[in-house]
Amino acid sequence: MAAKSTLLNMVTCLTAVCLVCSAILAGLYALTAEPIANAAQKALVESISKVLPEGGELSESQSCEADGVEEYYLLSDEQGSPLAYAVKTSTNGFGGTLSLMVGVLPDGTVYNTSVLAHAETPGLGAKCAEDESAFRQQFRNFAGKLLVKKDGGDIDAITASTITSRAFTLCVQQAVDAVKALNTVKEETVNE
């Protein structure tokens, strides 16, 4: 005999299905949370090593109150003098958030860049994530004006991806500005 279709029966069935699905999702989250966190940490460590010169001692993550900057790491010599900074920065690109790790020397020179995450268009804006692309190569040891040429700067934009190019350049500029601000604060502290 079939169950009578009532509001109570429908609500009970729907609640049971929701509880079972929720339990399955919670179990999968518990199984995958640690591997996902480990993979993210490994990617972060790899990106830091790509954007900093060899040698020195790397600090723990430090917070920064600059626009678009999430955190930074300081590479220092034996005397504690800064050799370089790895700055994690982000902004909105064409397809969503663009997140970078930028290596900056104390004088404001960009040492190198690494893309942590992006949602840019494959084949166009996604070229910003290619390590050996001409676009990314121009940021290595860069000390010029951080704007795309279309805006009066020294950066050649990715063809047909001006928004992504501007976002990438803005992330790099945010990192350079944060390092300059950090150095200014340290100099003021030393002079007091």
Coordinates of N, CA, C and O in Angstrom, one line a residue:
M1 N 0.8 -1.2 0.0 CA 0.0 0.0 0.0 C 0.9 1.2 0.0 O 1.8 1.3 0.8
A2 N 0.6 2.2 -0.9 CA 1.4 3.4 -1.0 C 1.0 4.4 0.1 O -0.1 4.4 0.6
A3 N 2.1 5.2 0.5 CA 1.8 6.2 1.6 C 1.0 7.3 1.0 O 1.1 7.6 -0.2
K4 N 0.1 7.8 1.8 CA -0.7 8.9 1.4 C 0.1 10.2 1.3 O 0.9 10.5 2.1
S5 N -0.1 10.9 0.2 CA 0.6 12.1 -0.1 C 0.0 13.3 0.7 O -1.0 13.8 0.4
T6 N 0.7 13.6 1.8 CA 0.3 14.7 2.6 C 1.4 15.7 2.8 O 2.6 15.4 2.6
L7 N 1.1 16.8 3.3 CA 2.1 17.8 3.6 C 3.1 17.3 4.6 O 4.4 17.5 4.4
L8 N 2.7 16.6 5.6 CA 3.5 16.1 6.6 C 4.5 15.0 6.0 O 5.7 15.1 6.4
N9 N 4.0 14.2 5.2 CA 4.9 13.2 4.5 C 5.9 13.8 3.7 O 7.1 13.4 3.7
M10 N 5.5 14.8 2.9 CA 6.5 15.5 2.0 C 7.6 16.2 2.8 O 8.8 16.2 2.5
V11 N 7.2 16.9 3.9 CA 8.2 17.6 4.8 C 9.1 16.6 5.4 O 10.3 16.8 5.5
T12 N 8.6 15.5 5.9 CA 9.4 14.5 6.5 C 10.4 13.9 5.6 O 11.6 13.8 5.9
C13 N 10.0 13.6 4.3 CA 10.9 13.0 3.3 C 12.0 14.1 3.0 O 13.2 13.7 2.9
L14 N 11.6 15.3 2.7 CA 12.5 16.4 2.4 C 13.5 16.6 3.5 O 14.7 16.8 3.2
T15 N 13.1 16.6 4.7 CA 14.0 16.8 5.9 C 15.0 15.6 6.0 O 16.2 15.8 6.2
A16 N 14.5 14.4 5.8 CA 15.4 13.2 5.8 C 16.5 13.3 4.7 O 17.6 13.1 5.0
V17 N 16.0 13.7 3.5 CA 17.0 13.8 2.4 C 18.0 14.9 2.7 O 19.2 14.7 2.5
C18 N 17.6 16.0 3.3 CA 18.5 17.1 3.6 C 19.5 16.7 4.7 O 20.7 17.1 4.6
L19 N 19.0 16.0 5.7 CA 19.9 15.5 6.8 C 21.0 14.5 6.2 O 22.1 14.6 6.6
V20 N 20.6 13.6 5.4 CA 21.5 12.7 4.8 C 22.5 13.4 3.9 O 23.7 13.2 4.0
C21 N 22.1 14.3 3.1 CA 23.0 15.1 2.3 C 24.0 15.9 3.1 O 25.2 16.0 2.8
S22 N 23.5 16.5 4.1 CA 24.3 17.3 5.0 C 25.3 16.5 5.7 O 26.5 16.9 5.8
A23 N 25.0 15.3 6.1 CA 25.9 14.4 6.8 C 27.0 14.0 5.8 O 28.2 13.9 6.2
I24 N 26.6 13.7 4.6 CA 27.6 13.3 3.6 C 28.6 14.4 3.3 O 29.8 14.3 3.2
L25 N 28.1 15.7 3.1 CA 28.9 16.8 2.9 C 29.8 17.1 4.1 O 31.0 17.4 3.9
A26 N 29.3 17.0 5.3 CA 30.2 17.2 6.5 C 31.3 16.2 6.5 O 32.4 16.5 6.9
G27 N 31.0 14.9 6.2 CA 32.0 13.9 6.2 C 33.1 14.1 5.1 O 34.3 14.0 5.4
L28 N 32.7 14.5 3.9 CA 33.6 14.8 2.9 C 34.5 16.0 3.3 O 35.7 16.0 3.0
Y29 N 33.9 17.0 3.9 CA 34.7 18.2 4.3 C 35.7 17.8 5.3 O 36.9 18.2 5.3
A30 N 35.3 16.9 6.3 CA 36.3 16.5 7.3 C 37.4 15.7 6.7 O 38.6 15.8 7.1
L31 N 37.1 14.9 5.7 CA 38.2 14.1 5.0 C 39.1 15.0 4.1 O 40.3 14.7 4.0
T32 N 38.6 16.1 3.5 CA 39.4 16.8 2.6 C 40.0 18.1 3.2 O 40.8 18.7 2.5
A33 N 39.6 18.6 4.3 CA 40.0 19.9 4.9 C 41.5 19.9 5.1 O 42.2 20.9 4.6
E34 N 42.1 18.9 5.7 CA 43.5 18.9 5.9 C 44.3 18.8 4.6 O 45.3 19.6 4.5
P35 N 44.0 17.9 3.7 CA 44.8 17.9 2.5 C 44.7 19.2 1.7 O 45.7 19.6 1.1
I36 N 43.6 19.8 1.7 CA 43.4 21.1 1.0 C 44.3 22.2 1.7 O 44.9 23.0 1.0
A37 N 44.2 22.2 3.0 CA 45.1 23.2 3.7 C 46.6 22.9 3.5 O 47.3 23.9 3.3
N38 N 47.0 21.7 3.5 CA 48.4 21.3 3.2 C 48.8 21.8 1.8 O 49.9 22.3 1.6
A39 N 47.9 21.5 0.8 CA 48.2 21.9 -0.6 C 48.3 23.4 -0.7 O 49.2 24.0 -1.4
A40 N 47.4 24.2 0.0 CA 47.5 25.6 0.0 C 48.8 26.2 0.6 O 49.4 27.1 0.1
Q41 N 49.2 25.5 1.7 CA 50.4 25.9 2.4 C 51.6 25.7 1.5 O 52.6 26.5 1.4
K42 N 51.6 24.5 0.9 CA 52.7 24.1 0.0 C 52.8 25.1 -1.2 O 53.9 25.6 -1.6
A43 N 51.7 25.5 -1.8 CA 51.7 26.5 -2.9 C 52.2 27.9 -2.4 O 52.9 28.5 -3.1
L44 N 51.8 28.2 -1.2 CA 52.3 29.5 -0.6 C 53.8 29.5 -0.4 O 54.5 30.4 -0.8
V45 N 54.4 28.4 0.1 CA 55.8 28.3 0.3 C 56.5 28.3 -1.0 O 57.6 29.0 -1.1
E46 N 56.0 27.6 -2.0 CA 56.6 27.6 -3.3 C 56.6 29.0 -4.0 O 57.6 29.4 -4.6
S47 N 55.5 29.7 -3.8 CA 55.4 31.1 -4.4 C 56.4 32.0 -3.7 O 57.0 32.9 -4.3
I48 N 56.6 31.9 -2.4 CA 57.5 32.7 -1.6 C 58.9 32.5 -2.1 O 59.7 33.4 -2.4
S49 N 59.3 31.2 -2.3 CA 60.6 30.9 -2.8 C 60.9 31.4 -4.2 O 62.0 31.7 -4.6
K50 N 59.8 31.5 -5.1 CA 60.0 32.0 -6.4 C 60.2 33.5 -6.5 O 60.9 34.0 -7.4
V51 N 59.7 34.2 -5.5 CA 59.8 35.7 -5.6 C 60.9 36.3 -4.7 O 61.1 37.5 -4.8
L52 N 61.6 35.5 -4.0 CA 62.7 36.0 -3.2 C 64.1 35.5 -3.6 O 64.2 34.4 -4.1
P53 N 65.1 36.3 -3.4 CA 66.5 35.8 -3.7 C 66.9 34.7 -2.8 O 66.3 34.6 -1.7
E54 N 67.9 34.0 -3.1 CA 68.5 32.9 -2.3 C 69.1 33.5 -1.0 O 69.6 34.6 -1.0
G55 N 69.1 32.7 0.0 CA 69.8 33.0 1.2 C 69.0 33.9 2.2 O 67.8 34.3 1.9
G56 N 69.5 34.1 3.4 CA 68.8 34.9 4.4 C 67.9 34.0 5.2 O 67.7 32.8 5.0
E57 N 67.2 34.7 6.2 CA 66.3 34.1 7.0 C 64.9 34.6 6.8 O 64.7 35.9 6.8
L58 N 63.9 33.8 6.6 CA 62.6 34.2 6.3 C 61.8 34.3 7.6 O 61.8 33.4 8.5
S59 N 61.1 35.4 7.8 CA 60.2 35.6 9.0 C 58.9 34.8 8.8 O 58.6 34.3 7.8
E60 N 58.2 34.8 9.9 CA 56.8 34.3 9.9 C 55.9 35.3 9.2 O 56.3 36.5 9.0
S61 N 54.7 34.9 8.8 CA 53.8 35.9 8.2 C 53.5 37.0 9.1 O 53.3 36.9 10.3
Q62 N 53.5 38.2 8.5 CA 53.2 39.5 9.3 C 52.1 40.2 8.6 O 52.0 40.2 7.4
S63 N 51.2 40.8 9.4 CA 50.0 41.5 8.8 C 50.5 42.9 8.4 O 51.4 43.4 8.9
C64 N 49.7 43.4 7.4 CA 50.0 44.7 6.9 C 48.7 45.4 6.6 O 47.7 44.8 6.2
E65 N 48.6 46.7 6.9 CA 47.4 47.5 6.8 C 47.3 48.3 5.5 O 46.5 49.2 5.4
A66 N 48.1 48.0 4.5 CA 48.1 48.7 3.2 C 46.9 48.1 2.4 O 46.5 47.0 2.5
D67 N 46.4 49.0 1.5 CA 45.3 48.6 0.6 C 45.7 47.4 -0.3 O 46.7 47.4 -0.9
G68 N 44.9 46.3 -0.3 CA 45.1 45.2 -1.1 C 46.1 44.2 -0.6 O 46.3 43.2 -1.2
V69 N 46.9 44.5 0.4 CA 47.9 43.7 0.9 C 47.4 42.9 2.1 O 46.9 43.4 3.1
E70 N 47.5 41.6 2.0 CA 47.0 40.7 3.0 C 48.1 40.4 4.1 O 47.8 40.4 5.3
E71 N 49.3 40.1 3.7 CA 50.4 39.8 4.6 C 51.7 39.9 3.9 O 51.7 40.0 2.6
Y72 N 52.8 39.8 4.6 CA 54.1 39.9 4.0 C 55.1 39.0 4.8 O 54.8 38.7 6.0
Y73 N 56.1 38.7 4.2 CA 57.2 37.9 4.8 C 58.5 38.7 4.6 O 58.7 39.2 3.5
L74 N 59.4 38.7 5.6 CA 60.6 39.5 5.5 C 61.8 38.5 5.4 O 61.9 37.6 6.2
L75 N 62.6 38.7 4.4 CA 63.9 37.9 4.2 C 65.0 38.8 4.7 O 65.2 39.9 4.2
S76 N 65.7 38.4 5.8 CA 66.7 39.3 6.3 C 68.1 38.5 6.4 O 68.1 37.3 6.4
D77 N 69.1 39.3 6.6 CA 70.5 38.7 6.7 C 70.7 38.4 8.2 O 69.8 38.6 9.1
E78 N 71.9 38.0 8.5 CA 72.3 37.6 9.9 C 72.1 38.8 10.9 O 71.8 38.6 12.1
Q79 N 72.3 40.0 10.4 CA 72.2 41.2 11.3 C 70.8 41.7 11.4 O 70.5 42.6 12.1
G80 N 69.9 41.1 10.7 CA 68.5 41.5 10.8 C 68.1 42.6 9.8 O 67.0 43.1 9.8
S81 N 69.0 42.9 8.9 CA 68.7 43.9 7.9 C 67.9 43.3 6.8 O 68.2 42.1 6.3
P82 N 66.9 44.0 6.3 CA 66.0 43.4 5.2 C 66.8 43.2 3.9 O 67.5 44.1 3.4
L83 N 66.6 42.0 3.3 CA 67.1 41.7 2.0 C 66.0 41.8 0.9 O 66.3 42.3 -0.2
A84 N 64.8 41.4 1.3 CA 63.7 41.4 0.4 C 62.4 41.1 1.2 O 62.5 40.6 2.3
Y85 N 61.3 41.4 0.6 CA 60.0 41.2 1.1 C 59.2 40.3 0.1 O 59.2 40.6 -1.1
A86 N 58.4 39.4 0.7 CA 57.4 38.7 -0.1 C 56.1 39.2 0.3 O 55.7 39.0 1.5
V87 N 55.4 39.8 -0.6 CA 54.1 40.5 -0.2 C 52.9 39.8 -0.9 O 53.0 39.7 -2.1
K88 N 52.0 39.4 -0.1 CA 50.8 38.7 -0.7 C 49.7 39.8 -0.9 O 49.3 40.5 0.0
T89 N 49.3 40.0 -2.2 CA 48.4 41.1 -2.5 C 47.3 40.6 -3.5 O 47.5 39.7 -4.2
S90 N 46.2 41.3 -3.5 CA 45.1 40.9 -4.4 C 44.3 42.1 -4.8 O 44.3 43.2 -4.1
T91 N 43.6 42.0 -5.9 CA 42.6 43.0 -6.4 C 41.7 42.3 -7.3 O 41.8 41.1 -7.6
N92 N 40.7 43.0 -7.9 CA 39.8 42.4 -8.8 C 40.3 42.5 -10.2 O 40.7 43.6 -10.6
G93 N 40.3 41.4 -10.9 CA 40.7 41.4 -12.3 C 39.4 41.3 -13.2 O 38.4 41.7 -12.7
F94 N 39.6 40.9 -14.4 CA 38.4 40.8 -15.3 C 37.4 39.7 -14.8 O 36.2 40.0 -14.8
G95 N 37.9 38.6 -14.5 CA 37.1 37.4 -14.1 C 36.8 37.2 -12.6 O 36.0 36.4 -12.3
G96 N 37.5 38.0 -11.8 CA 37.3 37.8 -10.4 C 38.6 38.3 -9.6 O 39.4 39.1 -10.2
T97 N 38.8 37.7 -8.5 CA 40.0 38.1 -7.7 C 41.3 37.6 -8.3 O 41.3 36.4 -8.6
L98 N 42.2 38.5 -8.3 CA 43.6 38.1 -8.8 C 44.5 38.3 -7.6 O 44.6 39.3 -7.0
S99 N 45.1 37.2 -7.2 CA 46.0 37.2 -6.0 C 47.4 36.8 -6.4 O 47.7 35.8 -7.0
L100 N 48.4 37.7 -5.9 CA 49.8 37.5 -6.3 C 50.6 37.4 -5.0 O 50.3 38.0 -4.0
M101 N 51.8 36.9 -5.2 CA 52.9 37.0 -4.3 C 54.0 37.8 -5.0 O 54.4 37.4 -6.1
V102 N 54.4 38.9 -4.4 CA 55.3 39.8 -5.1 C 56.6 39.9 -4.3 O 56.5 40.3 -3.1
G103 N 57.7 39.7 -4.9 CA 59.0 39.9 -4.2 C 59.5 41.3 -4.5 O 59.6 41.7 -5.6
V104 N 59.8 42.0 -3.4 CA 60.2 43.4 -3.5 C 61.5 43.6 -2.7 O 61.5 43.2 -1.5
L105 N 62.5 44.2 -3.3 CA 63.7 44.6 -2.6 C 63.5 45.8 -1.8 O 62.5 46.6 -2.1
P106 N 64.3 46.1 -0.8 CA 64.1 47.3 0.1 C 64.0 48.6 -0.6 O 63.4 49.5 -0.2
D107 N 64.7 48.7 -1.8 CA 64.7 50.0 -2.5 C 63.5 50.1 -3.4 O 63.3 51.1 -4.1
G108 N 62.5 49.2 -3.4 CA 61.3 49.2 -4.2 C 61.4 48.5 -5.5 O 60.4 48.5 -6.2
T109 N 62.5 47.9 -5.8 CA 62.6 47.2 -7.1 C 61.8 45.9 -7.0 O 61.9 45.2 -6.0
V110 N 61.0 45.5 -8.0 CA 60.3 44.3 -8.0 C 61.3 43.2 -8.4 O 61.9 43.2 -9.4
Y111 N 61.4 42.2 -7.5 CA 62.4 41.1 -7.8 C 61.7 40.1 -8.7 O 62.3 39.6 -9.7
N112 N 60.5 39.6 -8.3 CA 59.8 38.6 -9.2 C 58.3 38.6 -8.7 O 58.0 39.1 -7.6
T113 N 57.5 37.9 -9.5 CA 56.1 37.8 -9.1 C 55.6 36.3 -9.3 O 56.3 35.6 -10.0
S114 N 54.6 35.9 -8.5 CA 54.0 34.6 -8.7 C 52.5 34.7 -8.5 O 52.1 35.4 -7.5
V115 N 51.8 34.1 -9.3 CA 50.3 34.1 -9.2 C 49.8 33.0 -8.3 O 50.1 31.9 -8.5
L116 N 49.1 33.4 -7.3 CA 48.5 32.5 -6.3 C 47.2 32.0 -6.8 O 46.9 30.8 -6.6
A117 N 46.3 32.9 -7.2 CA 45.0 32.5 -7.7 C 44.5 33.5 -8.7 O 44.8 34.7 -8.6
H118 N 43.7 33.1 -9.6 CA 43.1 34.0 -10.6 C 41.8 33.3 -11.2 O 41.7 32.1 -11.1
A119 N 41.0 34.1 -11.8 CA 39.8 33.6 -12.5 C 39.7 34.3 -13.8 O 38.6 34.6 -14.3
E120 N 40.8 34.5 -14.5 CA 40.9 35.2 -15.7 C 40.5 34.3 -16.9 O 40.6 33.1 -16.8
T121 N 40.2 34.9 -18.0 CA 39.7 34.2 -19.2 C 40.9 33.3 -19.7 O 42.0 33.8 -20.0
P122 N 40.6 32.0 -19.9 CA 41.6 31.1 -20.5 C 42.1 31.6 -21.9 O 41.2 32.0 -22.7
G123 N 43.4 31.5 -22.1 CA 43.9 31.9 -23.4 C 44.1 33.4 -23.6 O 44.8 33.9 -24.5
L124 N 43.5 34.2 -22.7 CA 43.7 35.7 -22.7 C 44.3 36.2 -21.4 O 45.5 36.2 -21.3
G125 N 43.5 36.6 -20.5 CA 44.0 37.1 -19.2 C 44.7 36.0 -18.4 O 45.6 36.4 -17.6
A126 N 44.4 34.8 -18.6 CA 45.1 33.7 -17.9 C 46.6 33.6 -18.2 O 47.4 33.0 -17.5
K127 N 47.0 34.3 -19.3 CA 48.4 34.4 -19.6 C 49.3 35.0 -18.5 O 50.5 34.8 -18.4
C128 N 48.6 35.8 -17.7 CA 49.3 36.4 -16.6 C 49.9 35.4 -15.6 O 50.8 35.7 -14.8
A129 N 49.3 34.2 -15.6 CA 49.8 33.1 -14.7 C 50.9 32.3 -15.2 O 51.5 31.5 -14.5
E130 N 51.3 32.5 -16.5 CA 52.3 31.7 -17.1 C 53.7 32.3 -16.7 O 54.0 33.4 -17.0
D131 N 54.5 31.5 -16.0 CA 55.8 32.0 -15.5 C 56.7 32.6 -16.5 O 57.4 33.5 -16.3
E132 N 56.8 32.0 -17.7 CA 57.7 32.4 -18.7 C 57.1 33.3 -19.8 O 57.7 33.5 -20.8
S133 N 55.9 33.8 -19.5 CA 55.3 34.7 -20.5 C 56.0 36.0 -20.6 O 56.7 36.5 -19.6
A134 N 56.0 36.7 -21.7 CA 56.7 38.0 -21.9 C 56.1 39.0 -20.9 O 56.8 39.8 -20.4
F135 N 54.8 38.9 -20.6 CA 54.2 39.8 -19.7 C 54.8 39.7 -18.3 O 55.2 40.6 -17.7
R136 N 54.9 38.4 -17.8 CA 55.5 38.2 -16.5 C 57.0 38.5 -16.4 O 57.5 39.0 -15.4
Q137 N 57.7 38.2 -17.5 CA 59.2 38.5 -17.5 C 59.5 39.9 -17.3 O 60.5 40.3 -16.7
Q138 N 58.7 40.9 -17.8 CA 59.0 42.3 -17.6 C 58.9 42.8 -16.2 O 59.5 43.8 -15.9
F139 N 58.4 42.0 -15.3 CA 58.3 42.4 -13.9 C 59.6 41.9 -13.1 O 59.8 42.4 -12.0
R140 N 60.4 41.1 -13.7 CA 61.6 40.7 -13.0 C 62.6 41.8 -13.0 O 63.0 42.4 -14.0
N141 N 63.1 42.1 -11.8 CA 64.0 43.2 -11.5 C 63.5 44.5 -12.1 O 64.3 45.3 -12.6
F142 N 62.3 44.8 -11.9 CA 61.6 46.0 -12.5 C 61.7 47.2 -11.5 O 61.3 47.0 -10.4
A143 N 62.1 48.3 -12.0 CA 62.1 49.5 -11.2 C 61.5 50.7 -11.9 O 61.8 51.9 -11.5
G144 N 60.7 50.5 -12.9 CA 60.1 51.6 -13.7 C 58.8 52.1 -13.1 O 58.5 51.9 -12.0
K145 N 58.0 52.6 -14.0 CA 56.7 53.1 -13.7 C 55.7 52.0 -13.8 O 55.4 51.5 -14.9
L146 N 55.0 51.7 -12.7 CA 54.1 50.5 -12.7 C 52.7 50.9 -13.1 O 51.8 51.0 -12.4
L147 N 52.6 51.1 -14.4 CA 51.3 51.3 -15.1 C 51.5 50.7 -16.5 O 52.6 50.6 -17.0
V148 N 50.4 50.2 -17.1 CA 50.5 49.8 -18.5 C 50.8 50.9 -19.4 O 50.4 52.1 -19.1
K149 N 51.4 50.7 -20.5 CA 51.8 51.7 -21.5 C 50.6 52.6 -21.9 O 50.7 53.8 -22.1
K150 N 49.4 51.9 -22.0 CA 48.2 52.7 -22.4 C 47.9 53.8 -21.4 O 47.2 54.7 -21.8
D151 N 48.3 53.6 -20.2 CA 48.1 54.6 -19.1 C 49.3 55.4 -18.8 O 49.3 56.1 -17.8
G152 N 50.3 55.3 -19.6 CA 51.5 56.2 -19.4 C 52.6 55.5 -18.6 O 53.6 56.2 -18.2
G153 N 52.6 54.2 -18.5 CA 53.6 53.5 -17.7 C 54.6 52.7 -18.6 O 54.7 53.0 -19.8
D154 N 55.3 51.8 -18.0 CA 56.3 51.1 -18.6 C 56.0 49.6 -18.9 O 56.8 48.8 -19.3
I155 N 54.8 49.2 -18.6 CA 54.4 47.8 -18.7 C 53.6 47.5 -20.0 O 52.6 48.2 -20.3
D156 N 54.1 46.5 -20.8 CA 53.3 46.1 -22.0 C 52.2 45.2 -21.5 O 52.4 44.2 -20.9
A157 N 51.0 45.6 -21.9 CA 49.8 44.8 -21.5 C 49.7 43.5 -22.3 O 50.3 43.4 -23.4
I158 N 49.0 42.5 -21.8 CA 48.7 41.3 -22.5 C 47.7 41.7 -23.6 O 46.7 42.4 -23.3
T159 N 47.9 41.2 -24.8 CA 47.1 41.6 -25.9 C 45.6 41.1 -25.6 O 45.4 40.0 -25.2
A160 N 44.7 42.1 -25.8 CA 43.3 41.8 -25.6 C 42.9 41.6 -24.1 O 41.8 41.1 -23.8
S161 N 43.8 41.9 -23.2 CA 43.6 41.7 -21.8 C 44.0 42.9 -20.9 O 44.8 42.7 -20.0
T162 N 43.6 44.1 -21.3 CA 44.1 45.3 -20.6 C 43.6 45.3 -19.2 O 44.3 45.7 -18.3
I163 N 42.4 44.8 -18.9 CA 41.9 44.8 -17.5 C 42.7 43.9 -16.6 O 43.1 44.3 -15.5
T164 N 43.0 42.7 -17.1 CA 43.9 41.8 -16.4 C 45.2 42.4 -16.2 O 45.8 42.4 -15.1
S165 N 45.8 43.0 -17.2 CA 47.1 43.6 -17.1 C 47.1 44.8 -16.1 O 48.1 44.9 -15.3
R166 N 46.1 45.6 -16.1 CA 46.0 46.7 -15.1 C 45.9 46.1 -13.7 O 46.5 46.6 -12.8
A167 N 45.1 45.1 -13.5 CA 44.9 44.5 -12.2 C 46.2 43.9 -11.7 O 46.6 44.1 -10.5
F168 N 46.9 43.2 -12.6 CA 48.2 42.6 -12.2 C 49.2 43.7 -11.8 O 49.8 43.6 -10.7
T169 N 49.2 44.7 -12.6 CA 50.1 45.8 -12.3 C 49.8 46.5 -11.0 O 50.6 46.9 -10.2
L170 N 48.5 46.7 -10.8 CA 48.0 47.3 -9.5 C 48.4 46.4 -8.3 O 48.9 47.0 -7.3
C171 N 48.3 45.1 -8.4 CA 48.8 44.2 -7.3 C 50.3 44.5 -7.0 O 50.7 44.6 -5.9
V172 N 51.1 44.5 -8.1 CA 52.5 44.8 -7.9 C 52.7 46.1 -7.3 O 53.6 46.3 -6.4
Q173 N 52.0 47.2 -7.7 CA 52.2 48.5 -7.2 C 51.8 48.5 -5.7 O 52.5 49.2 -4.9
Q174 N 50.7 47.8 -5.3 CA 50.3 47.7 -3.9 C 51.5 47.1 -3.1 O 51.7 47.6 -2.0
A175 N 52.1 46.1 -3.6 CA 53.2 45.5 -2.9 C 54.4 46.4 -2.7 O 55.0 46.5 -1.6
V176 N 54.7 47.1 -3.8 CA 55.8 48.1 -3.7 C 55.5 49.2 -2.7 O 56.4 49.6 -1.9
D177 N 54.3 49.7 -2.8 CA 53.9 50.8 -1.8 C 53.9 50.3 -0.4 O 54.4 51.0 0.5
A178 N 53.5 49.0 -0.2 CA 53.6 48.5 1.2 C 55.0 48.4 1.7 O 55.3 48.7 2.9
V179 N 55.9 48.0 0.8 CA 57.3 47.8 1.2 C 57.9 49.2 1.5 O 58.6 49.4 2.5
K180 N 57.6 50.2 0.7 CA 58.1 51.5 0.9 C 57.6 52.1 2.3 O 58.3 52.7 3.0
A181 N 56.3 51.8 2.6 CA 55.7 52.2 3.8 C 56.4 51.5 5.0 O 56.7 52.2 6.0
L182 N 56.6 50.2 4.9 CA 57.3 49.5 5.9 C 58.7 50.0 6.2 O 59.1 50.2 7.3
N183 N 59.4 50.3 5.1 CA 60.8 50.9 5.3 C 60.8 52.2 5.9 O 61.6 52.6 6.7
T184 N 59.8 53.1 5.6 CA 59.6 54.4 6.2 C 59.4 54.3 7.7 O 60.0 55.0 8.5
V185 N 58.5 53.4 8.1 CA 58.2 53.1 9.5 C 59.5 52.7 10.2 O 59.8 53.1 11.3
K186 N 60.2 51.7 9.6 CA 61.4 51.2 10.2 C 62.5 52.3 10.4 O 63.2 52.4 11.4
E187 N 62.6 53.1 9.3 CA 63.6 54.2 9.4 C 63.2 55.2 10.5 O 64.1 55.7 11.2
E188 N 61.9 55.5 10.6 CA 61.5 56.5 11.7 C 61.7 55.9 13.0 O 62.1 56.6 14.0
T189 N 61.5 54.6 13.2 CA 61.8 53.9 14.5 C 63.2 53.9 14.8 O 63.6 54.2 16.0
V190 N 64.1 53.7 13.9 CA 65.6 53.7 14.1 C 66.0 55.1 14.5 O 66.9 55.3 15.3
N191 N 65.5 56.1 13.8 CA 65.9 57.5 14.0 C 65.4 58.1 15.4 O 65.9 59.1 15.8
E192 N 64.5 57.5 16.0 CA 63.9 58.0 17.3 C 64.8 57.7 18.4 O 65.6 57.0 18.6

